[in-house]
PDB file of C-alpha atoms in Angstrom:
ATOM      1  CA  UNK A 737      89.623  92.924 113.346  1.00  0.00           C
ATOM      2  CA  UNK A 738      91.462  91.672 110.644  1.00  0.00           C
ATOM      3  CA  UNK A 739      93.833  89.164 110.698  1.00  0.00           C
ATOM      4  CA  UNK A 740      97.876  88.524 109.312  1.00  0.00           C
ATOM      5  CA  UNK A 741      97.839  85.814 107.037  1.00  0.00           C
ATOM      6  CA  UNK A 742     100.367  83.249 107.929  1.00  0.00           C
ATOM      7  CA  UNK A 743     103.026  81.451 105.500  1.00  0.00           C
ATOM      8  CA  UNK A 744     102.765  79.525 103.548  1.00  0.00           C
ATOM      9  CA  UNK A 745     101.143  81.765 100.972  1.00  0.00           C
ATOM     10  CA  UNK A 746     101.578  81.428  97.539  1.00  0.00           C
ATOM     11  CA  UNK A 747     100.635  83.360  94.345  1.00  0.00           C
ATOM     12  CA  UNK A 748     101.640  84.327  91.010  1.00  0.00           C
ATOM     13  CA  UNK A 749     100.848  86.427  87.538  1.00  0.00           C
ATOM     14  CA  UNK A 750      97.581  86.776  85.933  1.00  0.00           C
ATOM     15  CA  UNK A 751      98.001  84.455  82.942  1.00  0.00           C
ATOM     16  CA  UNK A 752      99.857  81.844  85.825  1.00  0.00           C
ATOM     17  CA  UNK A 753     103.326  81.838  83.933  1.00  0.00           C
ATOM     18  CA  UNK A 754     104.693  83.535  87.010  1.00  0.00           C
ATOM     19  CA  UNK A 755     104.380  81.785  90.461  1.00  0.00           C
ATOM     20  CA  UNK A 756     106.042  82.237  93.916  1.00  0.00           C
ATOM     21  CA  UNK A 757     105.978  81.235  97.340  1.00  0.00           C
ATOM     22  CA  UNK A 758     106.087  82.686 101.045  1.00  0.00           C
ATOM     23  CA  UNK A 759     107.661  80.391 103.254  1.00  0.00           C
ATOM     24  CA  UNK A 760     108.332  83.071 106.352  1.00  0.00           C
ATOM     25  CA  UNK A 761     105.356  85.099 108.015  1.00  0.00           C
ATOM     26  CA  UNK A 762     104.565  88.589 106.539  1.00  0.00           C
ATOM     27  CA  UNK A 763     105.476  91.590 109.203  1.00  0.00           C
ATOM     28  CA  UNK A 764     103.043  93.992 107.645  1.00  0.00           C
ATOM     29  CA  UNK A 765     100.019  94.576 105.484  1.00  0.00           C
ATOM     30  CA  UNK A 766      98.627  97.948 104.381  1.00  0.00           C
ATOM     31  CA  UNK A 767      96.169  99.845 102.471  1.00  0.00           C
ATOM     32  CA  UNK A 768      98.251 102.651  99.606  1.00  0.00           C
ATOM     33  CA  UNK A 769      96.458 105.603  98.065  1.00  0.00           C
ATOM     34  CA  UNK A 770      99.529 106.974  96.748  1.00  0.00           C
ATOM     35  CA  UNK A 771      99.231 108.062  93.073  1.00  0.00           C
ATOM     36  CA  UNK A 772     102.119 105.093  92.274  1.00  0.00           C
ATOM     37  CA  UNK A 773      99.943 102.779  93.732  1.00  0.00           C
ATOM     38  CA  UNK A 774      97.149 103.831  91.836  1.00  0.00           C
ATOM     39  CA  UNK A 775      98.824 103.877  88.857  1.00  0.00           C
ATOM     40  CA  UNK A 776     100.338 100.306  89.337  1.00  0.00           C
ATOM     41  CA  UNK A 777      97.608  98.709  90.454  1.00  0.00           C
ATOM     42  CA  UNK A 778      95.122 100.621  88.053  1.00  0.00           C
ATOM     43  CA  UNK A 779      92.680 101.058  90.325  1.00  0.00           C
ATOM     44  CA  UNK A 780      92.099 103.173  94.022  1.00  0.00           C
ATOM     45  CA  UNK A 781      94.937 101.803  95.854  1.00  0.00           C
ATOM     46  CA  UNK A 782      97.460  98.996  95.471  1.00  0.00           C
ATOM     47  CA  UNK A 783      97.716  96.116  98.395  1.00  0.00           C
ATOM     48  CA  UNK A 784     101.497  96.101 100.027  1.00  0.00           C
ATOM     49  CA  UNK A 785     101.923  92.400 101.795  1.00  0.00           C
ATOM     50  CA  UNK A 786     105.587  92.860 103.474  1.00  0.00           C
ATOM     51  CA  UNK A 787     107.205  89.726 103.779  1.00  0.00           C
ATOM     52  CA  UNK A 788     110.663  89.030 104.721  1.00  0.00           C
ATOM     53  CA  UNK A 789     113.045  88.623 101.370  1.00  0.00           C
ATOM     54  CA  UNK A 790     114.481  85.019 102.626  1.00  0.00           C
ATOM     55  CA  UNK A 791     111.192  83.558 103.312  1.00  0.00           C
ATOM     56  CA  UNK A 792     109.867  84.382  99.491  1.00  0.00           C
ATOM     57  CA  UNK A 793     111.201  82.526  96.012  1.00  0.00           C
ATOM     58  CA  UNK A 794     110.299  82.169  92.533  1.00  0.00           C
ATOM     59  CA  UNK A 795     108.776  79.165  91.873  1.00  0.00           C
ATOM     60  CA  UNK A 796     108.084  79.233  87.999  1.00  0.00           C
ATOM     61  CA  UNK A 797     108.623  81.232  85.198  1.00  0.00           C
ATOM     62  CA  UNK A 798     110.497  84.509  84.863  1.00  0.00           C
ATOM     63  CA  UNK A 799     110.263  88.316  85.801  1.00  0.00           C
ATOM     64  CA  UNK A 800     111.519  91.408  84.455  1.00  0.00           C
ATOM     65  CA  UNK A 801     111.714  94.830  86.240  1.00  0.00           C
ATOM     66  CA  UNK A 802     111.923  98.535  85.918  1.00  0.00           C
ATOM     67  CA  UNK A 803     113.330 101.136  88.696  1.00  0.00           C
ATOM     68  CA  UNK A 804     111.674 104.492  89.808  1.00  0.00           C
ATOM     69  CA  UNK A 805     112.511 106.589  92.237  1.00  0.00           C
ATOM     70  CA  UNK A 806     110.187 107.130  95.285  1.00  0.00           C
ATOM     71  CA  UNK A 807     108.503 110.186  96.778  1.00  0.00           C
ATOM     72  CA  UNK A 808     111.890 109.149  99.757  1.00  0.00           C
ATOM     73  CA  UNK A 809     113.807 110.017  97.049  1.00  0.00           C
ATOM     74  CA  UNK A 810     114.805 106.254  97.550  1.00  0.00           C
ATOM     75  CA  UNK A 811     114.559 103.948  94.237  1.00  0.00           C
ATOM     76  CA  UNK A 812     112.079 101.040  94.075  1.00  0.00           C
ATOM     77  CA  UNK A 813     112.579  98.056  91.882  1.00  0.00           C
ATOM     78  CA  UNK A 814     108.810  97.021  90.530  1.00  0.00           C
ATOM     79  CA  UNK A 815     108.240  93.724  89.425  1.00  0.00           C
ATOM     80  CA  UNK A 816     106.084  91.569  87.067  1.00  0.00           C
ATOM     81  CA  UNK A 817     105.441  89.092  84.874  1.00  0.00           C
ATOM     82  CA  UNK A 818     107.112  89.407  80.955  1.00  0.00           C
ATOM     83  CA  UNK A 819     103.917  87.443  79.503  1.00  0.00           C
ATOM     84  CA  UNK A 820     100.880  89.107  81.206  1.00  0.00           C
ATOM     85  CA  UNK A 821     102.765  92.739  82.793  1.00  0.00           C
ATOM     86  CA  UNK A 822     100.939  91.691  86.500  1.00  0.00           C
ATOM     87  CA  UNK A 823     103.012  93.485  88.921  1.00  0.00           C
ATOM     88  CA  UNK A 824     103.646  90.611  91.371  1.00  0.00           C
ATOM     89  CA  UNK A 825     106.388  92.369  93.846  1.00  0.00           C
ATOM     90  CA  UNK A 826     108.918  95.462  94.928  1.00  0.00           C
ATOM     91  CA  UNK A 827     112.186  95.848  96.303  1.00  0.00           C
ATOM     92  CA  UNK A 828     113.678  98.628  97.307  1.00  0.00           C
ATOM     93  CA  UNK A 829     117.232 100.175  96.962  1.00  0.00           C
ATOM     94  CA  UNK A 830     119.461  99.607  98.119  1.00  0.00           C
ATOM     95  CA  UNK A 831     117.868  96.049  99.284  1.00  0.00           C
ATOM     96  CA  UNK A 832     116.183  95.578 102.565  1.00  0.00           C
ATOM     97  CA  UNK A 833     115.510  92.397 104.653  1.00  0.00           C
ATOM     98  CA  UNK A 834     112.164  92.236 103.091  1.00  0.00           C
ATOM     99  CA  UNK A 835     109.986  93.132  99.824  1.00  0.00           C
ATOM    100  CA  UNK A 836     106.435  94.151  99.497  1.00  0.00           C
ATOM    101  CA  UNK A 837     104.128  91.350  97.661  1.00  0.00           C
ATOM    102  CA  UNK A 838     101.494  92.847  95.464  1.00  0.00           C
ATOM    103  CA  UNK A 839      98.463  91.911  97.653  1.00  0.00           C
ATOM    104  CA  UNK A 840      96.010  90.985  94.364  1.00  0.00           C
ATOM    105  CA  UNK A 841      98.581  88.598  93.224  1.00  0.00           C
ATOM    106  CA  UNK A 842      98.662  86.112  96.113  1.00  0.00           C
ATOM    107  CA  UNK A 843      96.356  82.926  95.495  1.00  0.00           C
ATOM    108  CA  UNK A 844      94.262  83.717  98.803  1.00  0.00           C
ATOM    109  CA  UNK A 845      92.361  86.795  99.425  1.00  0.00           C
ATOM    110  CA  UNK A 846      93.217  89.002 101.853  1.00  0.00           C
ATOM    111  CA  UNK A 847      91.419  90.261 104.701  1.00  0.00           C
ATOM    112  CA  UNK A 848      91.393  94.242 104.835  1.00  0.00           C
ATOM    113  CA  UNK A 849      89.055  94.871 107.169  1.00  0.00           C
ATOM    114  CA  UNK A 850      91.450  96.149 109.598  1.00  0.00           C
ATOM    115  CA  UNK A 851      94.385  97.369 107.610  1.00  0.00           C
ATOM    116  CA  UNK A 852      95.969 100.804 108.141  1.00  0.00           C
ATOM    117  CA  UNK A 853      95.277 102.682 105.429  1.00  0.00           C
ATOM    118  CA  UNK A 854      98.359 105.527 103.844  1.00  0.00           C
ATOM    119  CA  UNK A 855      98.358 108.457 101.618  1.00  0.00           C
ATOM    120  CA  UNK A 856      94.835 109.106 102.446  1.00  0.00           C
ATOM    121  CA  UNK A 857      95.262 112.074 101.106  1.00  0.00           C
ATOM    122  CA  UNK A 858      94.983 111.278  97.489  1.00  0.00           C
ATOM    123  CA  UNK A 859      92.349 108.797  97.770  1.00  0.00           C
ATOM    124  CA  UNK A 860      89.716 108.805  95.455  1.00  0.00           C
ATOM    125  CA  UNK A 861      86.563 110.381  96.251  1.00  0.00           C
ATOM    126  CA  UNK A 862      83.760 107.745  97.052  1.00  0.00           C
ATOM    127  CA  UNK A 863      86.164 105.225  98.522  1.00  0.00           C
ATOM    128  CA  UNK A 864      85.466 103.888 102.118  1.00  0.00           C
ATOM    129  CA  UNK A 865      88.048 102.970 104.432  1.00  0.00           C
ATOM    130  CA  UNK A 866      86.394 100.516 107.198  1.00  0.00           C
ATOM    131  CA  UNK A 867      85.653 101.919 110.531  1.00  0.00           C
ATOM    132  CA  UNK A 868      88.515 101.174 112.924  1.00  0.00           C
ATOM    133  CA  UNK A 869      91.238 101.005 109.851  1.00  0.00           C
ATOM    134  CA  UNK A 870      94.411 103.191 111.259  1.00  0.00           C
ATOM    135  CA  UNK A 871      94.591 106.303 108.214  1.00  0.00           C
ATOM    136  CA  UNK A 872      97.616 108.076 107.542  1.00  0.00           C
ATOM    137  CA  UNK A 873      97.682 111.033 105.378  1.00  0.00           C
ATOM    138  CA  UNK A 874     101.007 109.950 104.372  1.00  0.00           C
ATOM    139  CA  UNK A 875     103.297 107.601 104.835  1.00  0.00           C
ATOM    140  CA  UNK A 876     104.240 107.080 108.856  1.00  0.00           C
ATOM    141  CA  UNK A 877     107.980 107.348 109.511  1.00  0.00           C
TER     142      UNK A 877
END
């Protein structure tokens, strides 16, 4: 079964310009197959580390950000890296207690082996989702 990582946790952009820091211990990791996700991440699914918004800082460098508004019909606040355009983060709106870290952009790998796993419903075809892995077609209330 996989595992929470614990704090600290630290990560950053791709061309290292960016950097941050996780001082409190995520609440929640998941798996997203959501077309957003897909698009964001440029690949199957994007990697949603949910950490609480006082335990996470900036470190180095700067961000900018862009707003869309979310299948909720909330509006989500995506950001990244002005050098390289790595998403590194999201907030929502109006802001919550936490944020959801981009999962590739922390130094340490994560372990997914045990992740739930939501909008299975537009997954790709030909991607596996480990036996065991909770699977929601869309996203749980």
């Amino acid at each position: 079964m996989a595992t929470m990582p614990k704090a600290p946790l630290s990560g950053g952009c791709q061309c290292g310009a960016t950097r941050y820091e996780i001082t409190a211990d995520p609440v929640r990791l998941y798996v997203c197959h959501c077309r957003e996700c897909q698009k964001q991440s440029a690949s199957a699914f994007g990697i949603s580390l949910i950490v609480p918004r006082a335990g996470f800082r900036l470190v180095q460098g700067a961000t900018k950000s862009w707003t869309r508004a979310t299948d909720s019909g909330r509006r989500l606040t995506c950001v990244f890296c002005p050098e390289c355009g790595s998403r590194l983060w999201h907030e929502s709106e109006p802001a919550e207690a936490t944020i959801s870290v981009k999962g590739g952009s922390l130094d340490r790998p994560l372990d997914l082996s045990a992740v739930p796993h939501l909008w299975t419903m537009r997954m790709l075809a030909g991607v596996v989702i480990p036996e065991g892995s909770a699977r929601h077609e869309k996203e749980p209330s």
